[in-house]
Amino acid sequence: MGHRCLGPLVLAERLRGSGPVYIPHYGEWTSLWWLLATRTLPWHAQLWEATGYAFAVTAAVLLGWSMTRVAGRWAGPTAAAAALVVGPFALRSLMTVALHVTNSFTAAVLGGALLLLTRTRSWPLALAVGLLAGANAASDPLLWIAGIVPFAIAAALLARTTRRIDVALRAAITLAVSTVSAVATNLLMHGLGYHVIGLSVGLAPLHDLPANTVHLGRMVALLGGANYALPGGYPQEPLRALLALLVLSAVVAPVVAAVKLTVRRAEPTTRAYACYWGSATILLGIIFVITPNAAALGPDSANYLLTLVLAGAAGVALLAAKSRRGQFAVALAVATVGAINIAGIANGH
């Protein structure tokens, strides 16, 4: 993973003069803008190291803010805390501005914007969110699956259940601006001589789908700290199995929450927010399994799934928000995952 996360940093440090620049797989344009804008600062190296985790913390805060509004004061801090309790492998990814970290941040922004559709009539906000989402989608097309399409699904549900045309119009503006912003960003960067190479889009053969599904499970477990993918697995059994079970349960939680709240006809905003994270989880899982990219990349493909950390945190908080026993179980699970991962990091994993 090291050479992949260092690539944008090395490019920003050494890029001088003119001529074409070729970047493998995806552009990371917005990250590159930040790196180029700050590279002349005397302490830019330290700033770059902190930027990735600042995105992660900000995303957790946005998630906590959103959850407080849809599920109460217990759900907000719990979801924020759960979003930061990741395994050593995921933590290393979050400590850089590369490796798909802008996806989870933008997904949190889109989730917050979804809630504000019924609470504010601000057109500038809809425009701003669209500009940000589009620029980051041009930087990493995976955001279409991890955030923009789920936003469209949830916003359509929200507009339908609230019967508010203004909600549909502001959501449509955000989506339209996202599309225009993505196209404009790519045209701008291509015009400046930056080109993405090696990006292949295709479907995996049918006989690979079972193995890809197993790979998905291993990568989800790795995100939470249960290493069944890299040599020298950690932590020791049975803690590793327990950790994997907790993490896999959390990732399924947003889908369960979306179904449960839809069947029970929960308050429209809560239902739409649950469906946002539920659809993001389903779409990411499907794309991960039916395309060959993740399996070909190996353990580094866990970075495709960083948005599932936020989705899982939202899902467990939504499911437990109205149950004392559920709240206790979630708090115990988050504490257990955190304690195991802290011990793993202390042991050098």
mmCIF file of C-alpha atoms in Angstrom:
data_model
loop_
_atom_site.group_PDB
_atom_site.id
_atom_site.type_symbol
_atom_site.label_atom_id
_atom_site.label_comp_id
_atom_site.label_asym_id
_atom_site.label_seq_id
_atom_site.Cartn_x
_atom_site.Cartn_y
_atom_site.Cartn_z
ATOM 1 C CA MET A 1 0.000 0.000 0.000
ATOM 2 C CA GLY A 2 2.893 2.362 0.741
ATOM 3 C CA HIS A 3 3.910 3.088 -2.852
ATOM 4 C CA ARG A 4 0.297 3.829 -3.826
ATOM 5 C CA CYS A 5 -0.309 6.371 -1.075
ATOM 6 C CA LEU A 6 3.066 8.038 -1.705
ATOM 7 C CA GLY A 7 2.378 8.528 -5.420
ATOM 8 C CA PRO A 8 0.358 11.773 -5.188
ATOM 9 C CA LEU A 9 2.765 13.188 -2.586
ATOM 10 C CA VAL A 10 5.807 12.508 -4.761
ATOM 11 C CA LEU A 11 4.011 13.947 -7.795
ATOM 12 C CA ALA A 12 3.123 17.135 -5.938
ATOM 13 C CA GLU A 13 6.690 17.532 -4.661
ATOM 14 C CA ARG A 14 8.416 17.006 -8.012
ATOM 15 C CA LEU A 15 5.942 18.363 -10.540
ATOM 16 C CA ARG A 16 7.548 21.291 -12.341
ATOM 17 C CA GLY A 17 7.269 22.855 -15.775
ATOM 18 C CA SER A 18 4.974 21.658 -18.548
ATOM 19 C CA GLY A 19 4.179 18.475 -20.422
ATOM 20 C CA PRO A 20 1.654 15.672 -20.001
ATOM 21 C CA VAL A 21 1.219 13.902 -16.660
ATOM 22 C CA TYR A 22 -0.107 10.334 -16.542
ATOM 23 C CA ILE A 23 -1.776 9.067 -13.367
ATOM 24 C CA PRO A 24 -2.765 5.406 -12.930
ATOM 25 C CA HIS A 25 -6.344 4.225 -12.319
ATOM 26 C CA TYR A 26 -8.026 7.403 -11.000
ATOM 27 C CA GLY A 27 -7.113 11.082 -10.978
ATOM 28 C CA GLU A 28 -7.401 12.191 -7.353
ATOM 29 C CA TRP A 29 -7.720 15.706 -8.766
ATOM 30 C CA THR A 30 -8.999 17.419 -5.626
ATOM 31 C CA SER A 31 -6.292 15.831 -3.493
ATOM 32 C CA LEU A 32 -3.707 16.921 -6.050
ATOM 33 C CA TRP A 33 -5.067 20.479 -5.988
ATOM 34 C CA TRP A 34 -4.614 20.571 -2.228
ATOM 35 C CA LEU A 35 -1.099 19.157 -2.408
ATOM 36 C CA LEU A 36 -0.005 21.570 -5.134
ATOM 37 C CA ALA A 37 -1.576 24.545 -3.348
ATOM 38 C CA THR A 38 0.281 23.833 -0.097
ATOM 39 C CA ARG A 39 3.606 22.368 -1.250
ATOM 40 C CA THR A 40 5.485 25.668 -0.827
ATOM 41 C CA LEU A 41 4.666 25.864 2.885
ATOM 42 C CA PRO A 42 7.679 25.014 5.082
ATOM 43 C CA TRP A 43 5.611 22.516 7.093
ATOM 44 C CA HIS A 44 3.681 21.048 4.174
ATOM 45 C CA ALA A 45 4.828 17.466 4.835
ATOM 46 C CA GLN A 46 3.272 17.493 8.298
ATOM 47 C CA LEU A 47 0.151 19.154 6.903
ATOM 48 C CA TRP A 48 -0.210 16.456 4.268
ATOM 49 C CA GLU A 49 0.156 13.722 6.868
ATOM 50 C CA ALA A 50 -2.629 15.238 8.959
ATOM 51 C CA THR A 51 -5.010 16.007 6.097
ATOM 52 C CA GLY A 52 -6.326 12.492 5.553
ATOM 53 C CA TYR A 53 -7.250 11.904 9.168
ATOM 54 C CA ALA A 54 -8.740 15.397 9.370
ATOM 55 C CA PHE A 55 -11.100 14.299 6.583
ATOM 56 C CA ALA A 56 -11.947 11.143 8.550
ATOM 57 C CA VAL A 57 -12.645 13.052 11.764
ATOM 58 C CA THR A 58 -14.721 15.655 9.916
ATOM 59 C CA ALA A 59 -16.726 12.883 8.259
ATOM 60 C CA ALA A 60 -17.355 11.298 11.670
ATOM 61 C CA VAL A 61 -18.487 14.662 13.075
ATOM 62 C CA LEU A 62 -20.848 15.169 10.135
ATOM 63 C CA LEU A 63 -22.209 11.671 10.639
ATOM 64 C CA GLY A 64 -22.708 12.337 14.344
ATOM 65 C CA TRP A 65 -24.492 15.617 13.601
ATOM 66 C CA SER A 66 -26.778 13.903 11.108
ATOM 67 C CA MET A 67 -27.521 10.961 13.380
ATOM 68 C CA THR A 68 -28.378 13.261 16.281
ATOM 69 C CA ARG A 69 -31.063 14.824 14.127
ATOM 70 C CA VAL A 70 -32.592 11.617 12.844
ATOM 71 C CA ALA A 71 -32.217 9.312 15.860
ATOM 72 C CA GLY A 72 -31.488 11.376 18.967
ATOM 73 C CA ARG A 73 -28.613 12.444 21.194
ATOM 74 C CA TRP A 74 -27.427 8.911 21.948
ATOM 75 C CA ALA A 75 -27.171 7.929 18.285
ATOM 76 C CA GLY A 76 -25.051 10.903 17.218
ATOM 77 C CA PRO A 77 -21.982 10.467 19.446
ATOM 78 C CA THR A 78 -22.241 6.678 19.167
ATOM 79 C CA ALA A 79 -22.171 6.744 15.376
ATOM 80 C CA ALA A 80 -19.299 9.243 15.361
ATOM 81 C CA ALA A 81 -17.270 7.082 17.733
ATOM 82 C CA ALA A 82 -17.994 3.907 15.770
ATOM 83 C CA ALA A 83 -16.895 5.616 12.555
ATOM 84 C CA LEU A 84 -13.420 6.179 14.014
ATOM 85 C CA VAL A 85 -12.961 2.679 15.431
ATOM 86 C CA VAL A 86 -11.166 1.032 12.512
ATOM 87 C CA GLY A 87 -8.439 -1.553 12.182
ATOM 88 C CA PRO A 88 -4.721 -0.826 11.687
ATOM 89 C CA PHE A 89 -4.888 -1.303 7.910
ATOM 90 C CA ALA A 90 -7.777 1.140 7.475
ATOM 91 C CA LEU A 91 -6.167 3.573 9.892
ATOM 92 C CA ARG A 92 -3.054 3.748 7.707
ATOM 93 C CA SER A 93 -5.258 4.529 4.713
ATOM 94 C CA LEU A 94 -7.021 7.309 6.599
ATOM 95 C CA MET A 95 -3.678 8.913 7.409
ATOM 96 C CA THR A 96 -3.136 9.919 3.777
ATOM 97 C CA VAL A 97 -5.021 12.083 1.284
ATOM 98 C CA ALA A 98 -4.861 9.267 -1.287
ATOM 99 C CA LEU A 99 -6.493 5.812 -1.352
ATOM 100 C CA HIS A 100 -10.150 6.839 -1.830
ATOM 101 C CA VAL A 101 -10.444 8.765 1.460
ATOM 102 C CA THR A 102 -12.374 11.626 -0.188
ATOM 103 C CA ASN A 103 -15.247 9.224 -0.914
ATOM 104 C CA SER A 104 -16.254 8.658 2.690
ATOM 105 C CA PHE A 105 -15.925 12.376 3.473
ATOM 106 C CA THR A 106 -18.122 13.355 0.525
ATOM 107 C CA ALA A 107 -20.613 10.618 1.404
ATOM 108 C CA ALA A 108 -20.957 12.156 4.873
ATOM 109 C CA VAL A 109 -21.496 15.588 3.285
ATOM 110 C CA LEU A 110 -24.181 14.207 0.972
ATOM 111 C CA GLY A 111 -25.860 12.498 3.926
ATOM 112 C CA GLY A 112 -25.994 15.782 5.805
ATOM 113 C CA ALA A 113 -27.273 17.568 2.700
ATOM 114 C CA LEU A 114 -30.050 14.980 2.416
ATOM 115 C CA LEU A 115 -31.317 15.897 5.883
ATOM 116 C CA LEU A 116 -31.191 19.603 5.093
ATOM 117 C CA LEU A 117 -33.452 19.189 2.072
ATOM 118 C CA THR A 118 -36.479 19.380 4.385
ATOM 119 C CA ARG A 119 -35.005 21.870 6.861
ATOM 120 C CA THR A 120 -33.718 24.665 4.669
ATOM 121 C CA ARG A 121 -34.662 26.142 1.302
ATOM 122 C CA SER A 122 -31.095 27.223 0.546
ATOM 123 C CA TRP A 123 -30.325 26.947 -3.165
ATOM 124 C CA PRO A 124 -26.674 28.000 -2.683
ATOM 125 C CA LEU A 125 -26.209 25.014 -0.353
ATOM 126 C CA ALA A 126 -27.556 22.646 -3.014
ATOM 127 C CA LEU A 127 -25.152 24.192 -5.532
ATOM 128 C CA ALA A 128 -22.154 23.997 -3.191
ATOM 129 C CA VAL A 129 -22.762 20.347 -2.339
ATOM 130 C CA GLY A 130 -23.108 19.558 -6.037
ATOM 131 C CA LEU A 131 -19.838 21.306 -6.886
ATOM 132 C CA LEU A 132 -17.979 19.411 -4.163
ATOM 133 C CA ALA A 133 -19.517 16.054 -5.024
ATOM 134 C CA GLY A 134 -18.865 16.493 -8.737
ATOM 135 C CA ALA A 135 -15.236 17.496 -8.315
ATOM 136 C CA ASN A 136 -14.603 14.551 -6.008
ATOM 137 C CA ALA A 137 -16.477 12.173 -8.330
ATOM 138 C CA ALA A 138 -14.208 13.266 -11.175
ATOM 139 C CA SER A 139 -11.278 12.636 -8.849
ATOM 140 C CA ASP A 140 -12.531 9.168 -7.914
ATOM 141 C CA PRO A 141 -15.443 7.714 -9.939
ATOM 142 C CA LEU A 142 -16.212 5.274 -7.125
ATOM 143 C CA LEU A 143 -18.038 8.175 -5.434
ATOM 144 C CA TRP A 144 -20.894 7.774 -7.915
ATOM 145 C CA ILE A 145 -21.583 4.400 -6.311
ATOM 146 C CA ALA A 146 -20.621 5.311 -2.746
ATOM 147 C CA GLY A 147 -22.500 8.595 -2.495
ATOM 148 C CA ILE A 148 -24.131 10.262 -5.483
ATOM 149 C CA VAL A 149 -26.423 7.464 -6.677
ATOM 150 C CA PRO A 150 -27.485 6.637 -3.073
ATOM 151 C CA PHE A 151 -28.235 10.351 -2.600
ATOM 152 C CA ALA A 152 -30.444 10.294 -5.692
ATOM 153 C CA ILE A 153 -32.316 7.222 -4.415
ATOM 154 C CA ALA A 154 -32.799 8.620 -0.911
ATOM 155 C CA ALA A 155 -33.755 12.098 -2.135
ATOM 156 C CA ALA A 156 -36.376 10.623 -4.472
ATOM 157 C CA LEU A 157 -37.815 8.652 -1.554
ATOM 158 C CA LEU A 158 -37.799 11.751 0.654
ATOM 159 C CA ALA A 159 -39.534 13.895 -1.962
ATOM 160 C CA ARG A 160 -42.162 11.201 -2.502
ATOM 161 C CA THR A 161 -42.907 10.574 1.182
ATOM 162 C CA THR A 162 -43.014 14.279 2.091
ATOM 163 C CA ARG A 163 -44.826 15.241 -1.138
ATOM 164 C CA ARG A 164 -42.647 18.318 -1.431
ATOM 165 C CA ILE A 165 -41.696 19.525 -4.886
ATOM 166 C CA ASP A 166 -39.083 21.905 -3.472
ATOM 167 C CA VAL A 167 -37.213 18.945 -1.961
ATOM 168 C CA ALA A 168 -37.145 17.217 -5.344
ATOM 169 C CA LEU A 169 -35.995 20.386 -7.100
ATOM 170 C CA ARG A 170 -33.105 21.092 -4.717
ATOM 171 C CA ALA A 171 -31.996 17.469 -4.864
ATOM 172 C CA ALA A 172 -32.175 17.592 -8.664
ATOM 173 C CA ILE A 173 -30.040 20.724 -8.668
ATOM 174 C CA THR A 174 -27.419 19.032 -6.484
ATOM 175 C CA LEU A 175 -27.347 16.032 -8.824
ATOM 176 C CA ALA A 176 -27.253 18.146 -11.983
ATOM 177 C CA VAL A 177 -24.466 20.343 -10.639
ATOM 178 C CA SER A 178 -22.576 17.220 -9.556
ATOM 179 C CA THR A 179 -22.685 15.911 -13.112
ATOM 180 C CA VAL A 180 -21.642 19.218 -14.664
ATOM 181 C CA SER A 181 -18.915 19.701 -12.058
ATOM 182 C CA ALA A 182 -17.520 16.211 -12.703
ATOM 183 C CA VAL A 183 -17.422 16.729 -16.466
ATOM 184 C CA ALA A 184 -15.909 20.212 -16.119
ATOM 185 C CA THR A 185 -13.257 18.990 -13.669
ATOM 186 C CA ASN A 186 -12.161 16.211 -16.001
ATOM 187 C CA LEU A 187 -12.113 18.538 -19.011
ATOM 188 C CA LEU A 188 -10.050 21.071 -17.066
ATOM 189 C CA MET A 189 -7.471 18.536 -15.914
ATOM 190 C CA HIS A 190 -7.226 16.900 -19.331
ATOM 191 C CA GLY A 191 -6.775 20.335 -20.874
ATOM 192 C CA LEU A 192 -3.912 20.995 -18.461
ATOM 193 C CA GLY A 193 -2.226 17.786 -19.584
ATOM 194 C CA TYR A 194 -3.266 15.378 -16.814
ATOM 195 C CA HIS A 195 -4.478 11.978 -17.951
ATOM 196 C CA VAL A 196 -5.676 8.818 -16.201
ATOM 197 C CA ILE A 197 -4.298 5.558 -17.549
ATOM 198 C CA GLY A 198 -4.874 1.909 -16.719
ATOM 199 C CA LEU A 199 -8.526 2.327 -15.687
ATOM 200 C CA SER A 200 -10.448 -0.684 -16.944
ATOM 201 C CA VAL A 201 -14.185 -1.115 -16.517
ATOM 202 C CA GLY A 202 -15.707 -4.534 -17.058
ATOM 203 C CA LEU A 203 -17.545 -7.415 -15.449
ATOM 204 C CA ALA A 204 -15.958 -10.382 -13.743
ATOM 205 C CA PRO A 205 -16.684 -13.859 -15.165
ATOM 206 C CA LEU A 206 -19.541 -15.655 -13.452
ATOM 207 C CA HIS A 207 -17.230 -18.332 -12.076
ATOM 208 C CA ASP A 208 -15.281 -15.627 -10.193
ATOM 209 C CA LEU A 209 -18.295 -14.287 -8.286
ATOM 210 C CA PRO A 210 -18.126 -16.750 -5.350
ATOM 211 C CA ALA A 211 -14.427 -16.019 -4.819
ATOM 212 C CA ASN A 212 -15.094 -12.279 -5.141
ATOM 213 C CA THR A 213 -17.817 -12.550 -2.503
ATOM 214 C CA VAL A 214 -15.411 -14.264 -0.118
ATOM 215 C CA HIS A 215 -12.871 -11.543 -0.900
ATOM 216 C CA LEU A 216 -15.486 -8.915 -0.006
ATOM 217 C CA GLY A 217 -16.011 -10.544 3.383
ATOM 218 C CA ARG A 218 -12.289 -10.612 4.057
ATOM 219 C CA MET A 219 -11.875 -6.951 3.115
ATOM 220 C CA VAL A 220 -14.778 -5.887 5.333
ATOM 221 C CA ALA A 221 -13.207 -7.799 8.212
ATOM 222 C CA LEU A 222 -9.839 -6.174 7.455
ATOM 223 C CA LEU A 223 -11.404 -2.710 7.672
ATOM 224 C CA GLY A 224 -12.492 -3.493 11.198
ATOM 225 C CA GLY A 225 -9.151 -4.983 12.219
ATOM 226 C CA ALA A 226 -9.660 -8.734 11.639
ATOM 227 C CA ASN A 227 -6.867 -9.699 9.265
ATOM 228 C CA TYR A 228 -7.713 -12.763 7.191
ATOM 229 C CA ALA A 229 -6.151 -11.231 4.062
ATOM 230 C CA LEU A 230 -2.498 -10.420 4.824
ATOM 231 C CA PRO A 231 0.341 -12.678 5.994
ATOM 232 C CA GLY A 232 0.657 -12.832 9.764
ATOM 233 C CA GLY A 233 -3.024 -12.598 10.557
ATOM 234 C CA TYR A 234 -4.102 -10.632 13.593
ATOM 235 C CA PRO A 235 -5.388 -10.547 16.291
ATOM 236 C CA GLN A 236 -5.112 -14.041 17.725
ATOM 237 C CA GLU A 237 -8.096 -16.374 17.556
ATOM 238 C CA PRO A 238 -10.785 -16.365 18.876
ATOM 239 C CA LEU A 239 -10.549 -12.561 19.090
ATOM 240 C CA ARG A 240 -10.096 -12.339 15.331
ATOM 241 C CA ALA A 241 -13.280 -14.305 14.691
ATOM 242 C CA LEU A 242 -15.186 -12.203 17.232
ATOM 243 C CA LEU A 243 -13.921 -8.997 15.637
ATOM 244 C CA ALA A 244 -14.833 -10.183 12.143
ATOM 245 C CA LEU A 245 -18.338 -11.123 13.313
ATOM 246 C CA LEU A 246 -18.895 -7.711 14.898
ATOM 247 C CA VAL A 247 -17.636 -5.848 11.832
ATOM 248 C CA LEU A 248 -19.634 -7.919 9.345
ATOM 249 C CA SER A 249 -22.749 -7.410 11.484
ATOM 250 C CA ALA A 250 -22.166 -3.660 11.458
ATOM 251 C CA VAL A 251 -21.862 -3.563 7.668
ATOM 252 C CA VAL A 252 -25.151 -5.446 7.281
ATOM 253 C CA ALA A 253 -26.834 -3.099 9.794
ATOM 254 C CA PRO A 254 -27.601 -0.172 7.421
ATOM 255 C CA VAL A 255 -29.402 -2.519 5.032
ATOM 256 C CA VAL A 256 -31.415 -4.013 7.900
ATOM 257 C CA ALA A 257 -32.168 -0.519 9.229
ATOM 258 C CA ALA A 258 -33.343 0.680 5.817
ATOM 259 C CA VAL A 259 -35.703 -2.286 5.425
ATOM 260 C CA LYS A 260 -36.975 -2.082 9.007
ATOM 261 C CA LEU A 261 -37.675 1.654 8.934
ATOM 262 C CA THR A 262 -39.305 1.421 5.511
ATOM 263 C CA VAL A 263 -41.609 -1.423 6.568
ATOM 264 C CA ARG A 264 -42.550 0.426 9.749
ATOM 265 C CA ARG A 265 -43.118 3.663 7.799
ATOM 266 C CA ALA A 266 -40.796 5.678 9.995
ATOM 267 C CA GLU A 267 -40.632 9.462 9.825
ATOM 268 C CA PRO A 268 -39.714 10.386 6.205
ATOM 269 C CA THR A 269 -36.330 11.976 6.910
ATOM 270 C CA THR A 270 -35.210 9.082 9.104
ATOM 271 C CA ARG A 271 -36.372 6.568 6.521
ATOM 272 C CA ALA A 272 -34.593 8.380 3.692
ATOM 273 C CA TYR A 273 -31.378 8.669 5.687
ATOM 274 C CA ALA A 274 -31.426 4.949 6.475
ATOM 275 C CA CYS A 275 -32.045 4.163 2.809
ATOM 276 C CA TYR A 276 -29.134 6.406 1.843
ATOM 277 C CA TRP A 277 -26.624 4.360 3.810
ATOM 278 C CA GLY A 278 -28.378 1.095 3.022
ATOM 279 C CA SER A 279 -28.253 1.697 -0.725
ATOM 280 C CA ALA A 280 -24.616 2.819 -0.515
ATOM 281 C CA THR A 281 -23.773 -0.451 1.225
ATOM 282 C CA ILE A 282 -25.620 -2.587 -1.306
ATOM 283 C CA LEU A 283 -24.214 -0.782 -4.344
ATOM 284 C CA LEU A 284 -20.634 -0.859 -3.086
ATOM 285 C CA GLY A 285 -20.944 -4.557 -2.314
ATOM 286 C CA ILE A 286 -22.380 -5.345 -5.740
ATOM 287 C CA ILE A 287 -19.733 -3.367 -7.635
ATOM 288 C CA PHE A 288 -16.997 -4.932 -5.527
ATOM 289 C CA VAL A 289 -18.180 -8.441 -6.403
ATOM 290 C CA ILE A 290 -19.193 -8.131 -10.068
ATOM 291 C CA THR A 291 -16.075 -6.301 -11.295
ATOM 292 C CA PRO A 292 -12.583 -7.837 -11.445
ATOM 293 C CA ASN A 293 -10.741 -4.797 -10.091
ATOM 294 C CA ALA A 294 -11.038 -5.547 -6.372
ATOM 295 C CA ALA A 295 -9.860 -9.143 -6.603
ATOM 296 C CA ALA A 296 -6.968 -8.119 -8.850
ATOM 297 C CA LEU A 297 -5.877 -5.453 -6.372
ATOM 298 C CA GLY A 298 -5.849 -7.822 -3.409
ATOM 299 C CA PRO A 299 -5.836 -6.484 0.172
ATOM 300 C CA ASP A 300 -5.513 -2.873 -1.017
ATOM 301 C CA SER A 301 -9.070 -3.177 -2.356
ATOM 302 C CA ALA A 302 -10.268 -2.697 1.232
ATOM 303 C CA ASN A 303 -9.813 1.012 0.511
ATOM 304 C CA TYR A 304 -12.709 0.799 -1.957
ATOM 305 C CA LEU A 305 -14.928 0.096 1.057
ATOM 306 C CA LEU A 306 -13.962 2.932 3.416
ATOM 307 C CA THR A 307 -17.442 4.425 3.056
ATOM 308 C CA LEU A 308 -18.841 1.249 4.641
ATOM 309 C CA VAL A 309 -17.271 2.343 7.929
ATOM 310 C CA LEU A 310 -19.645 5.325 8.051
ATOM 311 C CA ALA A 311 -22.551 3.258 6.764
ATOM 312 C CA GLY A 312 -22.031 0.601 9.423
ATOM 313 C CA ALA A 313 -21.765 3.203 12.170
ATOM 314 C CA ALA A 314 -25.020 4.794 11.017
ATOM 315 C CA GLY A 315 -26.742 1.428 10.706
ATOM 316 C CA VAL A 316 -25.998 0.139 14.198
ATOM 317 C CA ALA A 317 -26.950 3.479 15.750
ATOM 318 C CA LEU A 318 -30.252 3.568 13.864
ATOM 319 C CA LEU A 319 -31.140 0.028 14.920
ATOM 320 C CA ALA A 320 -30.311 0.564 18.593
ATOM 321 C CA ALA A 321 -31.513 4.141 19.052
ATOM 322 C CA LYS A 322 -34.836 3.261 20.714
ATOM 323 C CA SER A 323 -33.755 0.234 22.725
ATOM 324 C CA ARG A 324 -31.850 0.356 26.015
ATOM 325 C CA ARG A 325 -30.612 -3.169 25.482
ATOM 326 C CA GLY A 326 -29.623 -2.334 21.941
ATOM 327 C CA GLN A 327 -27.730 0.736 23.086
ATOM 328 C CA PHE A 328 -25.842 -1.295 25.656
ATOM 329 C CA ALA A 329 -25.003 -3.975 23.081
ATOM 330 C CA VAL A 330 -23.740 -1.417 20.565
ATOM 331 C CA ALA A 331 -21.690 0.424 23.180
ATOM 332 C CA LEU A 332 -20.138 -2.866 24.282
ATOM 333 C CA ALA A 333 -19.401 -3.855 20.681
ATOM 334 C CA VAL A 334 -17.777 -0.507 19.843
ATOM 335 C CA ALA A 335 -15.682 -0.666 23.009
ATOM 336 C CA THR A 336 -14.631 -4.235 22.197
ATOM 337 C CA VAL A 337 -13.603 -3.380 18.638
ATOM 338 C CA GLY A 338 -11.758 -0.306 19.861
ATOM 339 C CA ALA A 339 -9.899 -2.166 22.603
ATOM 340 C CA ILE A 340 -8.801 -4.979 20.280
ATOM 341 C CA ASN A 341 -7.591 -2.544 17.625
ATOM 342 C CA ILE A 342 -5.756 -0.328 20.107
ATOM 343 C CA ALA A 343 -3.953 -3.408 21.374
ATOM 344 C CA GLY A 344 -3.129 -4.404 17.800
ATOM 345 C CA ILE A 345 -1.714 -0.995 16.954
ATOM 346 C CA ALA A 346 0.327 -1.014 20.161
ATOM 347 C CA ASN A 347 1.752 -4.378 19.069
ATOM 348 C CA GLY A 348 2.915 -2.890 15.781
ATOM 349 C CA HIS A 349 0.218 -4.085 13.394
#
